GROMACS .gro file of C-alpha atoms in nm:
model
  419
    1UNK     CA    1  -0.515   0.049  -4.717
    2UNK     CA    2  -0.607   0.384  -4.539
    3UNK     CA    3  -0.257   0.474  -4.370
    4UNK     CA    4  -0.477   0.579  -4.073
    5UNK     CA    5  -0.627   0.248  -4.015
    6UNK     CA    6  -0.341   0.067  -4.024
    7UNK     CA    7  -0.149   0.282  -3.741
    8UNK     CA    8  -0.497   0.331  -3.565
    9UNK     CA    9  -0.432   0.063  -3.308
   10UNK     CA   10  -0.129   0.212  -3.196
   11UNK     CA   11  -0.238   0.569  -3.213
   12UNK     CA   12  -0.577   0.441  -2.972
   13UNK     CA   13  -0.321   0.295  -2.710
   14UNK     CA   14  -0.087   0.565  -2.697
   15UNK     CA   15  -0.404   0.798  -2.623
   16UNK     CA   16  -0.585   0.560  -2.365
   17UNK     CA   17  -0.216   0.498  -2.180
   18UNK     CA   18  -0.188   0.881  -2.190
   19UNK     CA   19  -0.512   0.990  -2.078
   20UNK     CA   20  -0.540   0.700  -1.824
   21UNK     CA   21  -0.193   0.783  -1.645
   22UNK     CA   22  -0.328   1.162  -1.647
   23UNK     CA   23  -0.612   1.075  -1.426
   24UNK     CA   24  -0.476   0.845  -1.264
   25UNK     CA   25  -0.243   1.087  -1.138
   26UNK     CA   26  -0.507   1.351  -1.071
   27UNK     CA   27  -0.745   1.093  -0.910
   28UNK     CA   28  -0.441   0.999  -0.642
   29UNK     CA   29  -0.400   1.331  -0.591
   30UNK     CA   30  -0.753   1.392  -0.483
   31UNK     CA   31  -0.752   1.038  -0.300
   32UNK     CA   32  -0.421   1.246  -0.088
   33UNK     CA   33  -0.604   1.521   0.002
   34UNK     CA   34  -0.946   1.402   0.119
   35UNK     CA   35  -0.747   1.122   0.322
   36UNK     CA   36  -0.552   1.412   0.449
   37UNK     CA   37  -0.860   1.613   0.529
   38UNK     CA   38  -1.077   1.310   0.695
   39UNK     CA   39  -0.749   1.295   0.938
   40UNK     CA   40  -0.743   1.650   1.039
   41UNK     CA   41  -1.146   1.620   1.032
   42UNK     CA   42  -1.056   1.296   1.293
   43UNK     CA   43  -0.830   1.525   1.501
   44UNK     CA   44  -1.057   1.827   1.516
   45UNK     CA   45  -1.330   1.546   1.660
   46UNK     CA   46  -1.049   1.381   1.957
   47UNK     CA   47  -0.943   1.714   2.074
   48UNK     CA   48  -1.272   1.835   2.170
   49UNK     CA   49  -1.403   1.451   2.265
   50UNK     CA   50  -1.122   1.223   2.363
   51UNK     CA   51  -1.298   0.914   2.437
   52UNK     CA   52  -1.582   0.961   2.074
   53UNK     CA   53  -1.332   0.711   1.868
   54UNK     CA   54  -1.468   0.442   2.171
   55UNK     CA   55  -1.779   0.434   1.998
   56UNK     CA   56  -1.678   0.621   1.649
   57UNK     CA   57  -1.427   0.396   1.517
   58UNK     CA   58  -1.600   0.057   1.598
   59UNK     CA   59  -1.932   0.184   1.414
   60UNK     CA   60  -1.733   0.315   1.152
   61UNK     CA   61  -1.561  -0.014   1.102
   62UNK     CA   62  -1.886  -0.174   1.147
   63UNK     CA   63  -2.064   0.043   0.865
   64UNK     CA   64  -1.779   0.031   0.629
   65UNK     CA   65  -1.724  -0.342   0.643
   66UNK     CA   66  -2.120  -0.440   0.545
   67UNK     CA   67  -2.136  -0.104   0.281
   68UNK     CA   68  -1.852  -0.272   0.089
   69UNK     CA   69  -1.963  -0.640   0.110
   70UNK     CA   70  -2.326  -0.498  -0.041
   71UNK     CA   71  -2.183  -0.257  -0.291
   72UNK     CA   72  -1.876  -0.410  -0.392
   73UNK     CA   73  -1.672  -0.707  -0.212
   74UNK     CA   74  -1.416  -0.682  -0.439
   75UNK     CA   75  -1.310  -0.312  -0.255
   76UNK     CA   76  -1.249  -0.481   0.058
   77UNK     CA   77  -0.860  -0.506   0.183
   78UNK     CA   78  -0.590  -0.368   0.030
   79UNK     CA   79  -0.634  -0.352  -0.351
   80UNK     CA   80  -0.312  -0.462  -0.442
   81UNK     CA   81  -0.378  -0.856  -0.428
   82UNK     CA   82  -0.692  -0.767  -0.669
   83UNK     CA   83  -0.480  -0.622  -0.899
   84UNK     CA   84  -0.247  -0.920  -0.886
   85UNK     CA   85  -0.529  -1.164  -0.923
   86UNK     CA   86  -0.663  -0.924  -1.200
   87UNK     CA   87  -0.374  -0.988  -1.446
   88UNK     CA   88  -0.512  -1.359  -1.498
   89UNK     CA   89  -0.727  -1.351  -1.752
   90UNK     CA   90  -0.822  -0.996  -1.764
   91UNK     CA   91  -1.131  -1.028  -2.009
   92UNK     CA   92  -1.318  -1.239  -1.768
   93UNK     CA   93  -1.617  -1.127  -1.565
   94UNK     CA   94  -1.454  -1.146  -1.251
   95UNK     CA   95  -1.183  -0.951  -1.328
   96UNK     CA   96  -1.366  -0.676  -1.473
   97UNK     CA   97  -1.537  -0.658  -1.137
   98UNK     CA   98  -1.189  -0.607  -0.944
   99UNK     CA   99  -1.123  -0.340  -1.192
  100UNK     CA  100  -1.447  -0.168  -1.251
  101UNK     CA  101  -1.473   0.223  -1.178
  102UNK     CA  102  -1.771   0.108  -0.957
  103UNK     CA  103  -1.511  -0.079  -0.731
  104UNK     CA  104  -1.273   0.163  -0.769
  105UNK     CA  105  -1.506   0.435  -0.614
  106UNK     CA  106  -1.603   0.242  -0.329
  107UNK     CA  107  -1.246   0.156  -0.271
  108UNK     CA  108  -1.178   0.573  -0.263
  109UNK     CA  109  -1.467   0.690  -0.001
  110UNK     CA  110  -1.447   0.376   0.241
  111UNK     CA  111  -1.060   0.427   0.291
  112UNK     CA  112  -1.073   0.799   0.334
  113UNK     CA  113  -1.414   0.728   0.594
  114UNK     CA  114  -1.122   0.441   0.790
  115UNK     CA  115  -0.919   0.764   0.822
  116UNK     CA  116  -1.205   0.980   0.895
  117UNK     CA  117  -1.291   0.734   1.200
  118UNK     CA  118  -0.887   0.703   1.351
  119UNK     CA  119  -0.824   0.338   1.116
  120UNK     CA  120  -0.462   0.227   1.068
  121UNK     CA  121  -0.508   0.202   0.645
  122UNK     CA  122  -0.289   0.368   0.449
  123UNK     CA  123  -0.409   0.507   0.038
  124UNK     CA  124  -0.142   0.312  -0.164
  125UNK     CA  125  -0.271   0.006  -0.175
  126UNK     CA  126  -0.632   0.132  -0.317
  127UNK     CA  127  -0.453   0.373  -0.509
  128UNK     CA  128  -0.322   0.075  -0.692
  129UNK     CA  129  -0.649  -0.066  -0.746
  130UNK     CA  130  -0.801   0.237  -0.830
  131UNK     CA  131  -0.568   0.336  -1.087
  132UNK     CA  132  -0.553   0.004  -1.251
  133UNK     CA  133  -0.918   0.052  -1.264
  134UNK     CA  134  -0.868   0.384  -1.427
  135UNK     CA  135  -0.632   0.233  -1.692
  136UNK     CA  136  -0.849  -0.029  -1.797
  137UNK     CA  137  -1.132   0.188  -1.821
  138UNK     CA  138  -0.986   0.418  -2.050
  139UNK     CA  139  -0.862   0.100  -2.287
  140UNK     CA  140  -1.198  -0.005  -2.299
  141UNK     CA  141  -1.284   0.369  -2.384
  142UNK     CA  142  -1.083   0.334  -2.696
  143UNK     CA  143  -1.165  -0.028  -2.745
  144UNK     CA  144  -0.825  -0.093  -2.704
  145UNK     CA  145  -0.822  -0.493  -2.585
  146UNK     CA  146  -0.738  -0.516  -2.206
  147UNK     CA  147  -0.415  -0.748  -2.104
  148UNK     CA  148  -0.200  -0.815  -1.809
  149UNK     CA  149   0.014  -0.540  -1.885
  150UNK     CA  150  -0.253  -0.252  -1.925
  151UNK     CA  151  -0.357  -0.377  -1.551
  152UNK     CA  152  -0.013  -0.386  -1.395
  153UNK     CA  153   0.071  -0.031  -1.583
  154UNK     CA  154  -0.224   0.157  -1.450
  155UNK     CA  155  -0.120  -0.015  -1.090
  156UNK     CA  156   0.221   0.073  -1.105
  157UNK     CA  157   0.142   0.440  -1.193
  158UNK     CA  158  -0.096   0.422  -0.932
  159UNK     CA  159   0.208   0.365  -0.712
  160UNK     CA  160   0.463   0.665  -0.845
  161UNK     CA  161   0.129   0.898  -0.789
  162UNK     CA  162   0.053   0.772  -0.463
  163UNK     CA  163   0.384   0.778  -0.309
  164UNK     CA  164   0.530   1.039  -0.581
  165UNK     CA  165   0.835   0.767  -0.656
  166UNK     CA  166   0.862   0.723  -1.062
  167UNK     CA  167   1.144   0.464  -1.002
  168UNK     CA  168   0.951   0.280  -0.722
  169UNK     CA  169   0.631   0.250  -0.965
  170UNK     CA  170   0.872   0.063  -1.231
  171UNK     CA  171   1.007  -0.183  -0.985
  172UNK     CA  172   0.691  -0.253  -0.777
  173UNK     CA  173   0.553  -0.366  -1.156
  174UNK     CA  174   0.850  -0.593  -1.149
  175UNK     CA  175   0.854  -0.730  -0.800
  176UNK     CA  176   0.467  -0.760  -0.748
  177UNK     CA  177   0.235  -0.757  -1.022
  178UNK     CA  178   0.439  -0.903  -1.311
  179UNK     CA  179   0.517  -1.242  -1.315
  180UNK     CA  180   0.618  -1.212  -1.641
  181UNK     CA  181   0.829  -0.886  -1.727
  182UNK     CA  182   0.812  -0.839  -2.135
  183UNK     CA  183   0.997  -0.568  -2.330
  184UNK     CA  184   0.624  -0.408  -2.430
  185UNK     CA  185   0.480  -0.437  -2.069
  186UNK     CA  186   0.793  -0.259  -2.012
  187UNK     CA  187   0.715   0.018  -2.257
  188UNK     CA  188   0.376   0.041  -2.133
  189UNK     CA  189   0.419   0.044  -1.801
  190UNK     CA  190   0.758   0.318  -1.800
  191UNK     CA  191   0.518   0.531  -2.033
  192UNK     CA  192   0.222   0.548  -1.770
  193UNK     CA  193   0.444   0.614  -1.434
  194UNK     CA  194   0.621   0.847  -1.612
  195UNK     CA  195   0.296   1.063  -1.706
  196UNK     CA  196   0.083   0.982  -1.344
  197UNK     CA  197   0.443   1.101  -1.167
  198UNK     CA  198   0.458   1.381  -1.373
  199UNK     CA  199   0.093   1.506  -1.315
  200UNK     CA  200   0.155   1.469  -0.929
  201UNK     CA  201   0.474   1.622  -0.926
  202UNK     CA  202   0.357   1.921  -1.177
  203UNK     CA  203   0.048   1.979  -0.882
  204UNK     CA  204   0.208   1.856  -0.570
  205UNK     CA  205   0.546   1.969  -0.604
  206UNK     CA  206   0.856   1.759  -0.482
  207UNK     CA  207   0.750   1.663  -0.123
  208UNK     CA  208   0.899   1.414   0.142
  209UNK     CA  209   0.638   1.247   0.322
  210UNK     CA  210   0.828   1.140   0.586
  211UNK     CA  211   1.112   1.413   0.572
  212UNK     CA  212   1.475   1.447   0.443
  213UNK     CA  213   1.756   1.236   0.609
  214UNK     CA  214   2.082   1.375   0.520
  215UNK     CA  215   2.266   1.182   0.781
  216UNK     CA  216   2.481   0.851   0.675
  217UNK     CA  217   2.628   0.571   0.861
  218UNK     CA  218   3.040   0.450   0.890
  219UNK     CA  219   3.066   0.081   0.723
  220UNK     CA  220   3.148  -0.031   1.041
  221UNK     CA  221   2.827   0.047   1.162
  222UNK     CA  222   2.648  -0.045   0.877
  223UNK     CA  223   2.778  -0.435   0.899
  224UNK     CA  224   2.657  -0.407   1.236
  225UNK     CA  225   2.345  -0.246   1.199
  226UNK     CA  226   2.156  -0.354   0.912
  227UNK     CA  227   2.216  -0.728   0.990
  228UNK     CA  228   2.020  -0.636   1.320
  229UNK     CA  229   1.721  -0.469   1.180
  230UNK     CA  230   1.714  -0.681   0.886
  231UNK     CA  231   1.652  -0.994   1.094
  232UNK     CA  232   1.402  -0.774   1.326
  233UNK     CA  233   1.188  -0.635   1.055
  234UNK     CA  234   1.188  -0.991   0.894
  235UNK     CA  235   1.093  -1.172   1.184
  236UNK     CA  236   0.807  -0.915   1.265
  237UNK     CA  237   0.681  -0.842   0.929
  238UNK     CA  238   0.683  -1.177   0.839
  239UNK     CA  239   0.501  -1.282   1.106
  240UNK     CA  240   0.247  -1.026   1.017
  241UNK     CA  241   0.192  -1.174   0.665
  242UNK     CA  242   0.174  -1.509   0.809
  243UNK     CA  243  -0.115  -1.433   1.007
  244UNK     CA  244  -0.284  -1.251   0.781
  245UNK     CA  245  -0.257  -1.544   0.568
  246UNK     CA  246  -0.372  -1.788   0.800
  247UNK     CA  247  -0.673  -1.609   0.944
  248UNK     CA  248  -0.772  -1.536   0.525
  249UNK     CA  249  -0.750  -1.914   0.447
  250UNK     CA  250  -0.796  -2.122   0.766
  251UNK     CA  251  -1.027  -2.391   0.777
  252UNK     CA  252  -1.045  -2.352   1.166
  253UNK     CA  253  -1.409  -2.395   1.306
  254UNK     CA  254  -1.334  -2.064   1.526
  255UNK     CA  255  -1.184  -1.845   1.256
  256UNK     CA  256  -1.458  -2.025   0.988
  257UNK     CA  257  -1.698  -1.823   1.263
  258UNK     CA  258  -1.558  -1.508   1.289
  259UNK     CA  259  -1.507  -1.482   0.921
  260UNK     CA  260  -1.874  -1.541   0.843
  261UNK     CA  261  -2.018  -1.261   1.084
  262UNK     CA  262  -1.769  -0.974   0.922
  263UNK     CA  263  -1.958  -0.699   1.004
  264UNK     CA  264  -1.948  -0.770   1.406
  265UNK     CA  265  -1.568  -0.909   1.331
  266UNK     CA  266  -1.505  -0.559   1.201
  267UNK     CA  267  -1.658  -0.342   1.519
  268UNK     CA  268  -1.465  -0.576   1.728
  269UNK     CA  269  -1.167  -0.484   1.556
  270UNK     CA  270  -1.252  -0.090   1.580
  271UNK     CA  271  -1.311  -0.122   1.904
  272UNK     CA  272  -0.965  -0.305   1.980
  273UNK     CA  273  -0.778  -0.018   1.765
  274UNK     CA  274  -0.977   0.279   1.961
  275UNK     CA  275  -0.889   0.135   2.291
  276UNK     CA  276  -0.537   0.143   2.174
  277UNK     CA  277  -0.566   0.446   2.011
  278UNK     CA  278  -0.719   0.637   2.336
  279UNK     CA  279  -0.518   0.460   2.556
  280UNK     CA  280  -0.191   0.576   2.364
  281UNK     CA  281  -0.301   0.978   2.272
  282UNK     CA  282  -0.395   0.886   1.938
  283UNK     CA  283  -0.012   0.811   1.803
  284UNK     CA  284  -0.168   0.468   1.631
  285UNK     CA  285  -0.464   0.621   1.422
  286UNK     CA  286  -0.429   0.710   1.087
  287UNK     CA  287  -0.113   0.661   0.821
  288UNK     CA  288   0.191   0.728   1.100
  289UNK     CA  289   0.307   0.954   0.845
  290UNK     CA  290   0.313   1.274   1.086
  291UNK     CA  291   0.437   1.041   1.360
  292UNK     CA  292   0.720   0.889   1.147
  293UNK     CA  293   0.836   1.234   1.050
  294UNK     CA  294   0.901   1.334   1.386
  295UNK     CA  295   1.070   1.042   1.491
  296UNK     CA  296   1.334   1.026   1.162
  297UNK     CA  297   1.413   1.409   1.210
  298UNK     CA  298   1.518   1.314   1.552
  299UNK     CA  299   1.201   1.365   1.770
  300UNK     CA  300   1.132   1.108   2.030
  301UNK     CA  301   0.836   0.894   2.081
  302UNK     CA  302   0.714   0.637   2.308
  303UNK     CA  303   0.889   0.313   2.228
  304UNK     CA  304   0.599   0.169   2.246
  305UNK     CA  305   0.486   0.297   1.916
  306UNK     CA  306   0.605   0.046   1.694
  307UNK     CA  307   0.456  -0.246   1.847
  308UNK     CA  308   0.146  -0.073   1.892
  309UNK     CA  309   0.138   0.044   1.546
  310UNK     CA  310   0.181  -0.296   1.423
  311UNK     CA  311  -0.103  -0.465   1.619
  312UNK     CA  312  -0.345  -0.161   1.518
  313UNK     CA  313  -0.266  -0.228   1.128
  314UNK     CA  314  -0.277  -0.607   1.198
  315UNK     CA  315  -0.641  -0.563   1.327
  316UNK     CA  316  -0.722  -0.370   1.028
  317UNK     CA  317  -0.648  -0.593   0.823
  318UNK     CA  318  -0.781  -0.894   0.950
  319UNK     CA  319  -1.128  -0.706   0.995
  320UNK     CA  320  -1.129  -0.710   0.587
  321UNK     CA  321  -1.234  -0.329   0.536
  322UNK     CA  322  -1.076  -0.120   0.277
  323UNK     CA  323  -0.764   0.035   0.300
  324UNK     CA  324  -0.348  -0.060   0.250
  325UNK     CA  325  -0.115  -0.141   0.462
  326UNK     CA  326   0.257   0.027   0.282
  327UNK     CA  327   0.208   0.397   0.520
  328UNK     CA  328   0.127   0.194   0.862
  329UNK     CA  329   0.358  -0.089   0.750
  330UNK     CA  330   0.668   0.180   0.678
  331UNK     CA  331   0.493   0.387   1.029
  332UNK     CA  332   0.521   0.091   1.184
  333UNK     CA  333   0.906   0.001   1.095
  334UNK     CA  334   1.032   0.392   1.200
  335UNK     CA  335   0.896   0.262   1.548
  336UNK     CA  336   1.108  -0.054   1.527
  337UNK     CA  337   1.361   0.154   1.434
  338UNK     CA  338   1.350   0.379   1.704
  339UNK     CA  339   1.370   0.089   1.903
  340UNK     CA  340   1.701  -0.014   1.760
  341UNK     CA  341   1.854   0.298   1.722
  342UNK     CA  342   1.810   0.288   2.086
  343UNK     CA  343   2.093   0.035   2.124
  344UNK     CA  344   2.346   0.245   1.944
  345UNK     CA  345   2.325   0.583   2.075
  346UNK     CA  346   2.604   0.676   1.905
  347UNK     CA  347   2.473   0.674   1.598
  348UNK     CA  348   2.269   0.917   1.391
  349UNK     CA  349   1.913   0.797   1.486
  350UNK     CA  350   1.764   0.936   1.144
  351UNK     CA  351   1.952   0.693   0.979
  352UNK     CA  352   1.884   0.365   1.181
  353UNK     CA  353   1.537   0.463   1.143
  354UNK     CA  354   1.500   0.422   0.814
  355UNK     CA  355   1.711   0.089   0.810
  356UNK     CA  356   1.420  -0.022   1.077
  357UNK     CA  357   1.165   0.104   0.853
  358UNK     CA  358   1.256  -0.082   0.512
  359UNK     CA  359   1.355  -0.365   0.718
  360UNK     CA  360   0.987  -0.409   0.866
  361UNK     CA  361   0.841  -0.307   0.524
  362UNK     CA  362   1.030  -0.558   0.323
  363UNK     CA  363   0.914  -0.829   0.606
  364UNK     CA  364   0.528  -0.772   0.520
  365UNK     CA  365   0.546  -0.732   0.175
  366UNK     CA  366   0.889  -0.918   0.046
  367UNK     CA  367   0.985  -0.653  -0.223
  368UNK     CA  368   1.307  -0.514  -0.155
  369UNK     CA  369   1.375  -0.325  -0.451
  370UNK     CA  370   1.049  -0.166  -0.459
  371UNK     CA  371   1.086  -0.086  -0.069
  372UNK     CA  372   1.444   0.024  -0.119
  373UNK     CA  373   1.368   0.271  -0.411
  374UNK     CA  374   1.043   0.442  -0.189
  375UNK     CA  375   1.214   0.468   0.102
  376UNK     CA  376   1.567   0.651  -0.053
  377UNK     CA  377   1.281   0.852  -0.268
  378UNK     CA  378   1.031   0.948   0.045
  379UNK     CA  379   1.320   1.026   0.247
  380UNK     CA  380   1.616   1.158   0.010
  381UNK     CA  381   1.816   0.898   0.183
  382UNK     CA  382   2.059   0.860  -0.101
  383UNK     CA  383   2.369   0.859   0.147
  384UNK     CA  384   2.215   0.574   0.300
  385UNK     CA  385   2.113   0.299  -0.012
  386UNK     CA  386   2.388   0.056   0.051
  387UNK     CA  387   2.276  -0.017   0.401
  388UNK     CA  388   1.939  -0.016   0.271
  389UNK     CA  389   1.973  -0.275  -0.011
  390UNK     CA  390   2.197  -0.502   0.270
  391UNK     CA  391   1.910  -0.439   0.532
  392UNK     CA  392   1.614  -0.534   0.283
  393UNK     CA  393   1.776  -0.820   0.140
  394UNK     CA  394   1.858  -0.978   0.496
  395UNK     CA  395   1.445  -0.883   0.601
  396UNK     CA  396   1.358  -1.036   0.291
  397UNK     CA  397   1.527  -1.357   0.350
  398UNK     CA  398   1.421  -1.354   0.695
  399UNK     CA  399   1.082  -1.290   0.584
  400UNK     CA  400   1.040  -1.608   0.350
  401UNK     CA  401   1.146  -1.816   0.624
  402UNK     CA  402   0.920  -1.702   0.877
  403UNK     CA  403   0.622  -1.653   0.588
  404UNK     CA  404   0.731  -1.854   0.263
  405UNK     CA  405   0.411  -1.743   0.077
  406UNK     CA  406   0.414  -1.389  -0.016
  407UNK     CA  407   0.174  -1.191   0.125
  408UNK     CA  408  -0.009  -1.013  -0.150
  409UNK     CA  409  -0.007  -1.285  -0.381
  410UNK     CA  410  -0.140  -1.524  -0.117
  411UNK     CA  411  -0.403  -1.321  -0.061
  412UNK     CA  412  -0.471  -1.310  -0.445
  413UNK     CA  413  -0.608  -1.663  -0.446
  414UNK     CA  414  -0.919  -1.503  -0.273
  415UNK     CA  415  -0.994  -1.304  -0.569
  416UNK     CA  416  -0.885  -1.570  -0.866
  417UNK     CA  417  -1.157  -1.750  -1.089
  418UNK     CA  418  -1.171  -2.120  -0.977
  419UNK     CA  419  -0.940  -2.284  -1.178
   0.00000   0.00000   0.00000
């Protein structure tokens, strides 16, 4: 037998895992700085017209919302329950249309037109979907058979890209798309985070989105503290997945209505986040990352925030357009945070923060390990990952009692073949 033949199957996989987690990394890149640009583009238009998102960000909503149900309904939401719901049976037709470069690009331009218009989405979630998209394309490229584990590598590298967390990207495999974790999905999937993080770090450099906190908390105030925001975050965030849940899957004659008319459900919703929006001087819009900064390196904000920033990505949500919810969600818990560091003054507020952050994060999406690992990554909070395992692992149990489904694989079911 021609030697070459017999080790070309492993040879084609190698190359298609390669070149995939290349682009994948470039593409999320990109996907960073046009979402970055429509913000600033979004900002430019507020400061010279401070009441445009009143009629902006509704139409927006409004135009993104019926562009994605004609072009492709699988780009709506998030991305990552598509990817979940993309690992079963990934040779069927409906999967290939979760995972298609088609979806994928109308996944990119109607998140970064939500920022463009002041919309609470954050890029991680698509960048999930678009990488896992990527991946799979690149198989099929090399006619390389597509499985669960070439999906939930090219998602997972979409996450150390996105966020520029190797380590997270490994565990979020584990904790949300896997439900099976196999020594060669293993392989696979270390092989293509490694490369996308790589790529992004090579370009991007070694940045902290939301800032470096070198301060650290006594174990006395850790057994006090992270029992608090643990039960905080878990009783918030999972009351977010629980009604995201329930207004997906309700059989309700008045949510039955509002779900079939989504392109009015969506203005309504834009409209509801620009009156927030306006009414707080634009803090809400966007990812929170620039807000979430300040507040860990020890600026102050309205308290205010954090329940604002929660209804804002709430609405977005529900209204079904593109666009994640991890940056809003981890926004979101810096604001609950600030709220709690509030009742220990004496304390180093950088580091409560970020136990109300992960606390709120882990509440919404009920991966601890993945939350832990991006948040000690994003913030170099190294000094500070006891606290945050104890904090997650409280808001995770918190969480499932509150919201026993999970949220992104509830919101899976949407996107599964009948059975």
């Amino acid at each position: 037998m021609n030697p070459w033949r017999r080790y070309a199957p492993v040879w084609q996989r190698r190359a298609a895992t390669t070149i995939g987690a290349v682009l994948i990394g470039l593409v999320a890149l990109a996907f960073a700085g046009a979402a970055d640009v429509a913000q600033e583009g979004f900002g430019w238009l507020v400061a010279r017209w401070p009441l445009l998102p009143l009629a902006l960000t509704p139409a927006a909503y409004a135009l993104i919302a019926w562009v994605t149900r004609k072009l492709a309904p699988e780009a709506r939401s998030s991305g990552i329950p598509q990817v979940i719901a993309a690992t079963h049976n990934a040779e069927s037709e409906t999967n290939e249309r979760l995972t298609s470069l088609k979806t994928a690009a109308v996944k990119l331009v109607m998140t970064v037109l939500a920022l463009g218009a002041g919309g609470s989405v954050g890029r991680e979630g698509p960048t999930v979907q678009i990488s896992a998209a990527i991946m799979n394309a690149t198989h099929r490229l090399f006619r390389v058979p597509l499985t669960a584990a070439v999906t939930i590598a090219g998602g997972a590298a979409g996450v150390s890209a996105a966020f520029n967390t190797p380590l997270a990207g490994v565990a979020f495999a584990i904790e949300e798309l896997a439900s099976a974790y196999e020594q060669r999905l293993a392989l696979l999937t270390m092989a293509a985070v490694l490369i996308a993080g790589l790529v992004s770090l090579g370009i991007a450099g070694d940045y902290l989105y939301f800032g470096a906190v070198h301060e650290s908390l006594s174990l006395k105030a850790a057994l006090v503290i992270a029992p608090v925001a643990g039960v905080a975050g878990g009783l918030l965030g999972g009351l977010f997945s629980r009604i995201v849940l329930w207004f997906t899957f309700s059989a309700a004659a008045p949510i039955r209505a509002i779900r079939a008319r989504p392109v009015l459900w969506a203005a309504s919703a834009g409209l509801a986040i620009a009156v927030i929006g306006v009414a707080g001087a634009g803090l809400t819009w966007g990812t929170g990352y620039d807000v979430s900064r300040r507040i860990i390196e020890g600026g102050a904000e309205p308290l205010w925030f954090g329940p604002a920033k929660m209804a804002t990505t709430l609405l977005t949500a529900l209204s079904g357009i593109p666009g994640g919810i991890f940056a809003p969600s981890l926004a979101a818990g810096t604001g609950l945070g600030q709220m709690i560091s509030s009742l220990f003054p004496g304390e180093p507020v950088g580091a409560v923060v970020v136990l109300g952050m992960i606390a709120y994060f882990v509440g919404v999406v009920r991966a601890p390990l993945t939350a832990v690992l991006i948040v000690s990554e994003m913030t170099d909070g190294h000094r500070l990952i006891l606290p945050l395992f104890a904090t997650a692992i409280i808001a995770e149990g918190v969480s499932a009692l509150v919201s026993p489904e999970r949220l992104y694989h509830g919101l899976s079911r949407a996107f599964r073949d009948p059975p």
